[in-house]
Short mmCIF file of C-alpha atoms and ligand atoms in Angstrom, two decimals:
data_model
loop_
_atom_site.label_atom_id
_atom_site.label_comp_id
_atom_site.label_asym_id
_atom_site.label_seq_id
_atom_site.Cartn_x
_atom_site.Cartn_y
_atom_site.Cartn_z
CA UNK A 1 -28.39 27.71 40.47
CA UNK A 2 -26.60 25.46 37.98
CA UNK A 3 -23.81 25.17 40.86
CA UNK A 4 -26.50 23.92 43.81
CA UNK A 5 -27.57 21.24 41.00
CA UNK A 6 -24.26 19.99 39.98
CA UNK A 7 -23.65 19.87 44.15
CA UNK A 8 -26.74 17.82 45.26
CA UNK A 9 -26.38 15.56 41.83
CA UNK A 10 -22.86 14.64 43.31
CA UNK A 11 -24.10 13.80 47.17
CA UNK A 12 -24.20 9.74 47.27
CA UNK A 13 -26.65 9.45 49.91
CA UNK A 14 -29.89 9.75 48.33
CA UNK A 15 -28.71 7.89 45.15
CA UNK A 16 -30.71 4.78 44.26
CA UNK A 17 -29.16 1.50 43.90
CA UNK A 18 -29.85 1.79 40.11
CA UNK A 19 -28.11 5.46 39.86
CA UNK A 20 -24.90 3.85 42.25
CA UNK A 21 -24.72 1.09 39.09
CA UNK A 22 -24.83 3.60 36.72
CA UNK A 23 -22.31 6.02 38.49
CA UNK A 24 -20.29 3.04 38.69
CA UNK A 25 -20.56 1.90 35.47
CA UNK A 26 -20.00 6.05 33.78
CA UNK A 27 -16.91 5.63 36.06
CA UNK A 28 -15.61 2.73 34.27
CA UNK A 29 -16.00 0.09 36.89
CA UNK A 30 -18.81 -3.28 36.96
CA UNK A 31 -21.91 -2.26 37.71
CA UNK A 32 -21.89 -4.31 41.19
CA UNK A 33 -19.92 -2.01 42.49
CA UNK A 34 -22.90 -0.10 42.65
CA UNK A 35 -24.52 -2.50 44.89
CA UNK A 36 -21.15 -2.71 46.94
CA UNK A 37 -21.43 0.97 47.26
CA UNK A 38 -25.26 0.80 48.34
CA UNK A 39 -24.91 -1.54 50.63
CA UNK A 40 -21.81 0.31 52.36
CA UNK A 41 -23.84 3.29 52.70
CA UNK A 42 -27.44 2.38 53.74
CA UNK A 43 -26.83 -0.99 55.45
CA UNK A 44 -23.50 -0.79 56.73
CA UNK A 45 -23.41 3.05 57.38
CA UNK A 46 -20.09 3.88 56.88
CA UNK A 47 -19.66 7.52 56.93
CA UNK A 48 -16.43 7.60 54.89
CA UNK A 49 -15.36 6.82 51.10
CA UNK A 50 -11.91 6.09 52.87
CA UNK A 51 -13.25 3.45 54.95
CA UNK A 52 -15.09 1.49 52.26
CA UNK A 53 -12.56 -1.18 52.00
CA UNK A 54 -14.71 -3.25 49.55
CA UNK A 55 -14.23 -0.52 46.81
CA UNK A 56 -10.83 -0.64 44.91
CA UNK A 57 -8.69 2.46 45.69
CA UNK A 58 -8.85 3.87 42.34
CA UNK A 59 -13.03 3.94 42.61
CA UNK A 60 -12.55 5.74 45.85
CA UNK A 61 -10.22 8.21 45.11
CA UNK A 62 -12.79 8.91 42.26
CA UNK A 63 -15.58 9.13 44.08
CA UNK A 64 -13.22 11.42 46.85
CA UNK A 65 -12.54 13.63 43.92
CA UNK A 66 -16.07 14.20 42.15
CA UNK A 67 -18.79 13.24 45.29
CA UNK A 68 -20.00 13.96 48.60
CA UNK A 69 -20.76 11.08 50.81
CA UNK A 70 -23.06 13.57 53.64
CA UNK A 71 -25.35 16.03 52.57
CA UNK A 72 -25.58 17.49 56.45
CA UNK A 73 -23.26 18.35 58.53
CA UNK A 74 -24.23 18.00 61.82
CA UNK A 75 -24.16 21.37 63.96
CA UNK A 76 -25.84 20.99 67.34
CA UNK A 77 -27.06 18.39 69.71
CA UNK A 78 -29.60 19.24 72.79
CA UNK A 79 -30.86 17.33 75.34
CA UNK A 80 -34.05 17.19 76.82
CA UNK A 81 -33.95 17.17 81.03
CA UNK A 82 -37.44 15.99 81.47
CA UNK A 83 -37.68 13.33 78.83
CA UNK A 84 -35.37 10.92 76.85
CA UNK A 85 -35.50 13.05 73.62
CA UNK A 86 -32.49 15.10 71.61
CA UNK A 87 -33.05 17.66 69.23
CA UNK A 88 -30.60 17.89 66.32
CA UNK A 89 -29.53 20.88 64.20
CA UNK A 90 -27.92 20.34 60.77
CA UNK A 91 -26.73 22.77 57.98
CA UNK A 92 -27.29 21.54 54.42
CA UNK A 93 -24.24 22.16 52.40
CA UNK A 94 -26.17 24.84 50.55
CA UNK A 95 -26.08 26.95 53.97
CA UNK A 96 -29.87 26.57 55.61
CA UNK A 97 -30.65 24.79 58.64
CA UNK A 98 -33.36 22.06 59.95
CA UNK A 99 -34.09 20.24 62.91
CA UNK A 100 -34.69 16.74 63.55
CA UNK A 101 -36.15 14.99 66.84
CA UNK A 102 -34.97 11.83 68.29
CA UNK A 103 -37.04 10.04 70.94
CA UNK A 104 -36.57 6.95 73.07
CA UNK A 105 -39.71 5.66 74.36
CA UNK A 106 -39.30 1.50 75.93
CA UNK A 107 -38.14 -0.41 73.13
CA UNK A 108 -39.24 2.43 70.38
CA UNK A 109 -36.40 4.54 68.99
CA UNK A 110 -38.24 6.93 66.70
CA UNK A 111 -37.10 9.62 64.44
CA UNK A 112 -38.79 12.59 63.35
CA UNK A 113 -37.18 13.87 59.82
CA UNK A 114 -37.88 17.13 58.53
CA UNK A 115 -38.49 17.57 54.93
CA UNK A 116 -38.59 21.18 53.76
CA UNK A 117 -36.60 23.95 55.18
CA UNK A 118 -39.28 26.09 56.94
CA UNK A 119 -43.29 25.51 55.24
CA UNK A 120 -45.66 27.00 52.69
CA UNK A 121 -48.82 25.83 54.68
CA UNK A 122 -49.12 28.55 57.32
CA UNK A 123 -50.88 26.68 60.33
CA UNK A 124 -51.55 29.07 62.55
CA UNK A 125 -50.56 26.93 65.43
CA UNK A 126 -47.33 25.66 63.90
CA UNK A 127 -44.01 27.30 64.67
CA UNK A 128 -41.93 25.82 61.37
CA UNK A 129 -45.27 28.37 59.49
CA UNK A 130 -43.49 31.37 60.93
CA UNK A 131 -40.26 31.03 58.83
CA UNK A 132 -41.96 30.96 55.66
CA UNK A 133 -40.54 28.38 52.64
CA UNK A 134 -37.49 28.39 52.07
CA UNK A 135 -36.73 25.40 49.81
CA UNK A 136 -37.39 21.58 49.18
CA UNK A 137 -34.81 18.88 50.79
CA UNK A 138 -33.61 16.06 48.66
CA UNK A 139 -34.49 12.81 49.60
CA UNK A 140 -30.60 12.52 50.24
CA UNK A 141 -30.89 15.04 52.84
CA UNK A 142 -33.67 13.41 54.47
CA UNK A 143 -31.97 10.00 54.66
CA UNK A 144 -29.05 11.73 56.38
CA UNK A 145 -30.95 13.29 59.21
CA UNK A 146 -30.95 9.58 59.94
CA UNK A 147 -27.74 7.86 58.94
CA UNK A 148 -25.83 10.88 60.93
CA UNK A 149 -27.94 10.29 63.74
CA UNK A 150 -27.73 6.54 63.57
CA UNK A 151 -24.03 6.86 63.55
CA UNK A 152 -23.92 8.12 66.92
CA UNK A 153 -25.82 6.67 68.52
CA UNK A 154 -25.75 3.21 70.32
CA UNK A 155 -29.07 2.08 70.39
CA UNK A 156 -30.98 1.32 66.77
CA UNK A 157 -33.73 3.57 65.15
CA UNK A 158 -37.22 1.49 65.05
CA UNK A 159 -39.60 4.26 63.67
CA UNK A 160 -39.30 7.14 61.40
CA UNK A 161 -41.94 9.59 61.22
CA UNK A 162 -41.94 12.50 58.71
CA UNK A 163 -43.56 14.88 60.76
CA UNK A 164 -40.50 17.57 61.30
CA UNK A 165 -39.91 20.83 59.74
CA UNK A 166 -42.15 20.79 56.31
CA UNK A 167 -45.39 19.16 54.65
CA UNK A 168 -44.16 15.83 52.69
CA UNK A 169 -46.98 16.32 50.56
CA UNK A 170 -45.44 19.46 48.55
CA UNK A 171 -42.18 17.99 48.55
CA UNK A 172 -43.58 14.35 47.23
CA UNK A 173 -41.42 13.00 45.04
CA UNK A 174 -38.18 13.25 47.14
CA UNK A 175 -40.17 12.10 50.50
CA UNK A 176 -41.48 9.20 48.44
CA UNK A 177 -38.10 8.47 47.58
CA UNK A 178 -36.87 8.69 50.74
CA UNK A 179 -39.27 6.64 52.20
CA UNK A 180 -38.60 3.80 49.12
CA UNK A 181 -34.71 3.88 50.58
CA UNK A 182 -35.68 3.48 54.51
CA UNK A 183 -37.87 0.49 53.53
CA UNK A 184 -35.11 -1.29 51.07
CA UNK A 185 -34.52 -4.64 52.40
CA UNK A 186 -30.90 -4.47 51.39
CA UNK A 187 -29.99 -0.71 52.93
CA UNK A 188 -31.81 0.36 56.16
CA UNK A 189 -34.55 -2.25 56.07
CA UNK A 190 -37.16 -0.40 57.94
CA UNK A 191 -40.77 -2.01 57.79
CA UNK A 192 -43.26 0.28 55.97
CA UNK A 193 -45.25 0.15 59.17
CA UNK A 194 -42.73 1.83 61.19
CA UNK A 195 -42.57 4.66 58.57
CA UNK A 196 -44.91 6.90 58.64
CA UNK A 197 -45.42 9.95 56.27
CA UNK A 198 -47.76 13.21 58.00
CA UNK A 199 -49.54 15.76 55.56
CA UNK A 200 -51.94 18.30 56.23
CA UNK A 201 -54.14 17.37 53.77
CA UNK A 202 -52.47 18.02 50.12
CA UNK A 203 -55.87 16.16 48.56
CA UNK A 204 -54.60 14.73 44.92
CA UNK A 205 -51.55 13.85 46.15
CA UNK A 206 -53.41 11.33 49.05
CA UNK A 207 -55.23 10.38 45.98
CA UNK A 208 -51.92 9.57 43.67
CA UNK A 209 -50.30 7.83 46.89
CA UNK A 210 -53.16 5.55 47.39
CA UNK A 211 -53.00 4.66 43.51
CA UNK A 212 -49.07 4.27 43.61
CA UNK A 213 -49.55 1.84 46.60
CA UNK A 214 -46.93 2.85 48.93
CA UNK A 215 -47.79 0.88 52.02
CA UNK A 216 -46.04 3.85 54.44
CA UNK A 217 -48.83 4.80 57.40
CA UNK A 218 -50.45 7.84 56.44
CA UNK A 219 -51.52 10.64 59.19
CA UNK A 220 -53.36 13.31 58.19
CA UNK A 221 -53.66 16.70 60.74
CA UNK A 222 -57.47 17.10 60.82
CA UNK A 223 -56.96 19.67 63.44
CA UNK A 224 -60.87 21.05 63.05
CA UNK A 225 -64.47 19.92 63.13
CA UNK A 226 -65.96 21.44 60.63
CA UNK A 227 -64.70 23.49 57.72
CA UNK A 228 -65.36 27.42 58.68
CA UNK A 229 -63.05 26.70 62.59
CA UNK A 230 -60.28 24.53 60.16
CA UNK A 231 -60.23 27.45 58.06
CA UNK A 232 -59.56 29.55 60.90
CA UNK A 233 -56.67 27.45 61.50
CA UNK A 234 -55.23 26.18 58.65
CA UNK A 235 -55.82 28.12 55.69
CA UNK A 236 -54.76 25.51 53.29
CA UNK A 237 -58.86 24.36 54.00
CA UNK A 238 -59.72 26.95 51.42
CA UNK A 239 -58.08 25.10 48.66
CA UNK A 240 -58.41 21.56 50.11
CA UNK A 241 -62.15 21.14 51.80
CA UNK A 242 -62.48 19.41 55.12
CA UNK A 243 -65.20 17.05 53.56
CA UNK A 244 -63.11 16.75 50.43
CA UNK A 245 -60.24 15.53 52.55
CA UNK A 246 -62.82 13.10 54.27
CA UNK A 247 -64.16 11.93 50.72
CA UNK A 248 -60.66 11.43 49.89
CA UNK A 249 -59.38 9.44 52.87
CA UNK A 250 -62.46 7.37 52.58
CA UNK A 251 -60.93 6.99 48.76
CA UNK A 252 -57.75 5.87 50.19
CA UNK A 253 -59.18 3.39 52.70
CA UNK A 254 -61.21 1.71 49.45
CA UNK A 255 -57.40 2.13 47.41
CA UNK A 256 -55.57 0.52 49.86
CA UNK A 257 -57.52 -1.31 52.86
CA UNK A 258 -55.32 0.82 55.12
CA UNK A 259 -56.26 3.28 58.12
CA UNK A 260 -55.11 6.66 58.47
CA UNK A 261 -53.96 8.17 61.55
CA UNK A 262 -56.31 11.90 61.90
CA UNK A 263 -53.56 14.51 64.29
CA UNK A 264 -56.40 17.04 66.08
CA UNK A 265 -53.99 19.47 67.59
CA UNK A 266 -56.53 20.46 70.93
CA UNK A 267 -56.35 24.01 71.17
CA UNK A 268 -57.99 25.61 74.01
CA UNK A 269 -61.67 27.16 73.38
CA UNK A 270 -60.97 26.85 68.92
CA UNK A 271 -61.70 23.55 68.90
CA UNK A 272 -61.72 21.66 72.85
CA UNK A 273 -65.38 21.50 73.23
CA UNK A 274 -68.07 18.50 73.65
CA UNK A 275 -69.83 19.88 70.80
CA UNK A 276 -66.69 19.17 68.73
CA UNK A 277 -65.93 15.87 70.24
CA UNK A 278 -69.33 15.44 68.81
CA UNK A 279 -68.84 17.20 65.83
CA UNK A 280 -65.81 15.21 65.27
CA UNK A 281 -67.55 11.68 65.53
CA UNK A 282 -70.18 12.77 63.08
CA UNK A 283 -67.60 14.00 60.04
CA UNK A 284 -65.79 10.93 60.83
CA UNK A 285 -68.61 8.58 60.75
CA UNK A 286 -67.88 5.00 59.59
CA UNK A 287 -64.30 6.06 58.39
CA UNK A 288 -62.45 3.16 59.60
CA UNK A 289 -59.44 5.46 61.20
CA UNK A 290 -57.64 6.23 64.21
CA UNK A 291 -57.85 9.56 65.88
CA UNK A 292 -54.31 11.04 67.67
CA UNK A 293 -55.47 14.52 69.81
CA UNK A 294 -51.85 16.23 70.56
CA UNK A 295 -52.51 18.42 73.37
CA UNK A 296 -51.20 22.33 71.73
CA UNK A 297 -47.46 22.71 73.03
CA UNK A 298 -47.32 26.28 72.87
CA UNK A 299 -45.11 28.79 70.91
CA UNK A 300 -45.74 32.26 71.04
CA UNK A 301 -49.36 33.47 70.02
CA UNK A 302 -52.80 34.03 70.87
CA UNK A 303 -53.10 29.97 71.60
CA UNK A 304 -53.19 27.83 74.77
CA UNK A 305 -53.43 24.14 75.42
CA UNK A 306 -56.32 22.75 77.39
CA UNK A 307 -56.23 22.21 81.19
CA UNK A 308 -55.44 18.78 81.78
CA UNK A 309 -59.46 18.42 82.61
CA UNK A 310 -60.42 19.34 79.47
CA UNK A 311 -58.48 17.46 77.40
CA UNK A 312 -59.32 14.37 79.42
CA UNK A 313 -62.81 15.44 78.85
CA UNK A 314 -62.64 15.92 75.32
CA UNK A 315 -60.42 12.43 74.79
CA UNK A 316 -63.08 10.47 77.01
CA UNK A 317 -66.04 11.93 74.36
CA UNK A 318 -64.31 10.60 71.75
CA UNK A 319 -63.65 7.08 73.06
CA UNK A 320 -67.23 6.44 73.13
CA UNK A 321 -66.79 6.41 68.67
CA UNK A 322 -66.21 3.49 66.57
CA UNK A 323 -62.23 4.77 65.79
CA UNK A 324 -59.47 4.46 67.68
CA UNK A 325 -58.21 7.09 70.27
CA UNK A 326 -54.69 8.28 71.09
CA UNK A 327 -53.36 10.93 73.21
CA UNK A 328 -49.82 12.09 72.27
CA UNK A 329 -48.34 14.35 75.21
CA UNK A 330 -45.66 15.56 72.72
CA UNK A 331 -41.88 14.59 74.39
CA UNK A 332 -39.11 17.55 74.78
CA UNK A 333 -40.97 20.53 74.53
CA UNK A 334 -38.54 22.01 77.05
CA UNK A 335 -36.32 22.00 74.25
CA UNK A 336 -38.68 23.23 71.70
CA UNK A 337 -38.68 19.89 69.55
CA UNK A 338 -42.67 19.10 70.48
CA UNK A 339 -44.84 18.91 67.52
CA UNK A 340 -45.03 22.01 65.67
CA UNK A 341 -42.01 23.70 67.71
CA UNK A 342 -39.25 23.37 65.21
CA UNK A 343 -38.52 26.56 63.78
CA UNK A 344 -34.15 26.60 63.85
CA UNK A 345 -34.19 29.56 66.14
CA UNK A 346 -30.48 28.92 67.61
CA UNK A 347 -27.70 28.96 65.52
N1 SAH B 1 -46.89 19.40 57.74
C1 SAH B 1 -47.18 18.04 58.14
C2 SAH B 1 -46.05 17.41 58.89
C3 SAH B 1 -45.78 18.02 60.26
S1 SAH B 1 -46.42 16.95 61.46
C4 SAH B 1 -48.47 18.00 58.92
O1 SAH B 1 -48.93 19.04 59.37
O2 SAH B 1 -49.06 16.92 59.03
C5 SAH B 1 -46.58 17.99 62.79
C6 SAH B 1 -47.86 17.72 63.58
O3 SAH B 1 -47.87 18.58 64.72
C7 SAH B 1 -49.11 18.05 62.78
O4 SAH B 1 -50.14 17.15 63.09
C8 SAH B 1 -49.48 19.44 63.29
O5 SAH B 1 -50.86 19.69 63.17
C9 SAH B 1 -49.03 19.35 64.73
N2 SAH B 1 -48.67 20.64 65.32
C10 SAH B 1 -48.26 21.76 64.70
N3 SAH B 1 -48.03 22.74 65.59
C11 SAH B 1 -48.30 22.22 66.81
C12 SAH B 1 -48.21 22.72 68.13
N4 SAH B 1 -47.80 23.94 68.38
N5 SAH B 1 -48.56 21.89 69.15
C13 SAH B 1 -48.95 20.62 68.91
N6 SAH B 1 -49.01 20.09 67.68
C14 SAH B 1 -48.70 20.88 66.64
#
């Protein structure tokens, strides 16, 4: 245990600009070379101690000697033939695997990051649910998914959503983290409105990120119409109420001013109907929101998506509401990297 501490306290990526001054500082150089170091990481990517020429040779060969620059290493790349999207499989340097998504959309680059290895919340529509929890990533190994990726690739990264492998919300300090480093102005410089952090619902922690502030979107997978079928679904409803989590959104939008994005995963005959289009509007209300319905890509189990018919028919119900309405045909589920697919089952 002591040994996978001492490992991810010695992986640079992840380190804040104030722990680089330290570190520089503890190993007896000026503290900007902390900010030399930051800025050679997270703004200029270089994915090398070596090849950080700003550094003076005896602060490299230090940090050669005592740190890790990557977290990941990067095992696997796979294409999608039907749609511009890659699916990426890393190995933490503790041994476990995850999965990130990349997909190129017009001008939008976007990155899905995963943040847990496997997940505690059991959705029973979710593949990443059927590998259980297996541990918390750091916010270093989150940022990595995307440096590595960055790296090698020509085109730039506009959006990152954390919507891979894992809920955010039980791994919040290091996804809040994460998120603080993709928005720094002087690393990766990533507007707060192209980041965007998914939960299922983990209710006081939407309540301590609306008083914190954090201007990240927020989505939150609804996923049912009322709280008996959510259940059904996602048994996480038992501890965190459907109309709780619609008490506390409302919360959030009188915190912050901002609109949350509401996932309903549209799974054929649990919750497709008119009567939960309807249902839907009514829990809803005045909730200034947006509503995303992700047609079920389907993994093995007793679930199927909608015909095309009846998702149009449930979609067109809803547009008659006051909130917005998105359909998000999920990209690359030939290669298993729709939403809810990841579940690292090559190797
Ligand atoms: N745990 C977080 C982050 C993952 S985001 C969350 O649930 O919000 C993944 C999104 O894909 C969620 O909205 C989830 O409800 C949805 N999803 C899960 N399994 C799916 C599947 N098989 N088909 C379509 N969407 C799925």
């Amino acid at each position: 245990m002591s040994e996978i501490i001492k490992r991810q306290n010695s992986q640079i990526i992840g380190m804040t600009l104030a722990e680089l001054e330290n570190l520089s500082e503890e190993s007896n150089q000026s503290r900007f070379r902390g900010r030399q170091l930051f800025n050679s990481v997270y703004k200029q990517k270089i994915d090398s101690f070596e090849n950080i020429k700003t550094l003076p040779i005896i602060f490299r060969d230090k940090l050669l000697d005592k740190y890790t620059l990557h977290p990941l290493s990067l095992i696997k790349k796979t294409g999608s033939n039907t749609e511009l999207t890659q699916k990426y499989l890393f190995k933490l340097s503790t041994g476990e695997k995850i999965e990130s998504v990349l997909m190129y959309e017009d001008k939008r680059v976007t990155l899905c990051v995963s943040t847990q290895v496997g997940c505690a919340v059991d959705c029973k529509f979710c593949a990443t649910a059927k590998m259980g929890f297996i541990k918390n990533l750091t916010a270093g190994e989150i940022i990595d998914q995307y440096l590595m990726i960055s790296n090698s690739i020509d085109k730039k990264i506009t959006n990152i959503v954390f919507m891979g492998m894992g809920e955010p919300f039980l791994n919040y300090q290091q996804v809040i983290n994460a998120a603080i480093l993709f928005n720094d102005k002087d690393g990766i410089n990533l507007s707060s409105k192209r980041i965007t952090i998914s939960t299922v619902g983990i209710i006081p922690k939407i309540k301590r990120y609306s008083e914190e502030g954090h201007k990240f979107k927020l989505a939150i997978s609804l996923n049912g119409s009322y709280q008996s079928q959510r259940l059904e679904i996602m048994p996480i409803s038992k501890t965190h109420s459907i109309d709780d989590l619609i008490k506390t959104v409302w919360y959030h939008y009188k915190k912050t001013k901002k609109l949350v994005t509401f996932e309903y995963v549209l799974l054929s005959n649990v919750n497709d109907s008119i009567l939960d289009a309807n249902r839907l509007i009514d829990l809803i209300g005045d909730l200034p929101c947006k509503v995303n319905v992700i047609p079920y890509n389907e993994i093995e189990g007793p679930f199927k998506r909608p015909s095309v018919q009846r998702i149009n028919e449930f979609v067109n119900q809803i547009n008659n509401s006051k909130f917005i309405v998105t359909v998000r045909w999920s990209k690359g589920t030939d290669i298993n990297s729709g939403c809810g697919q990841l579940a690292v089952l090559e190797s």
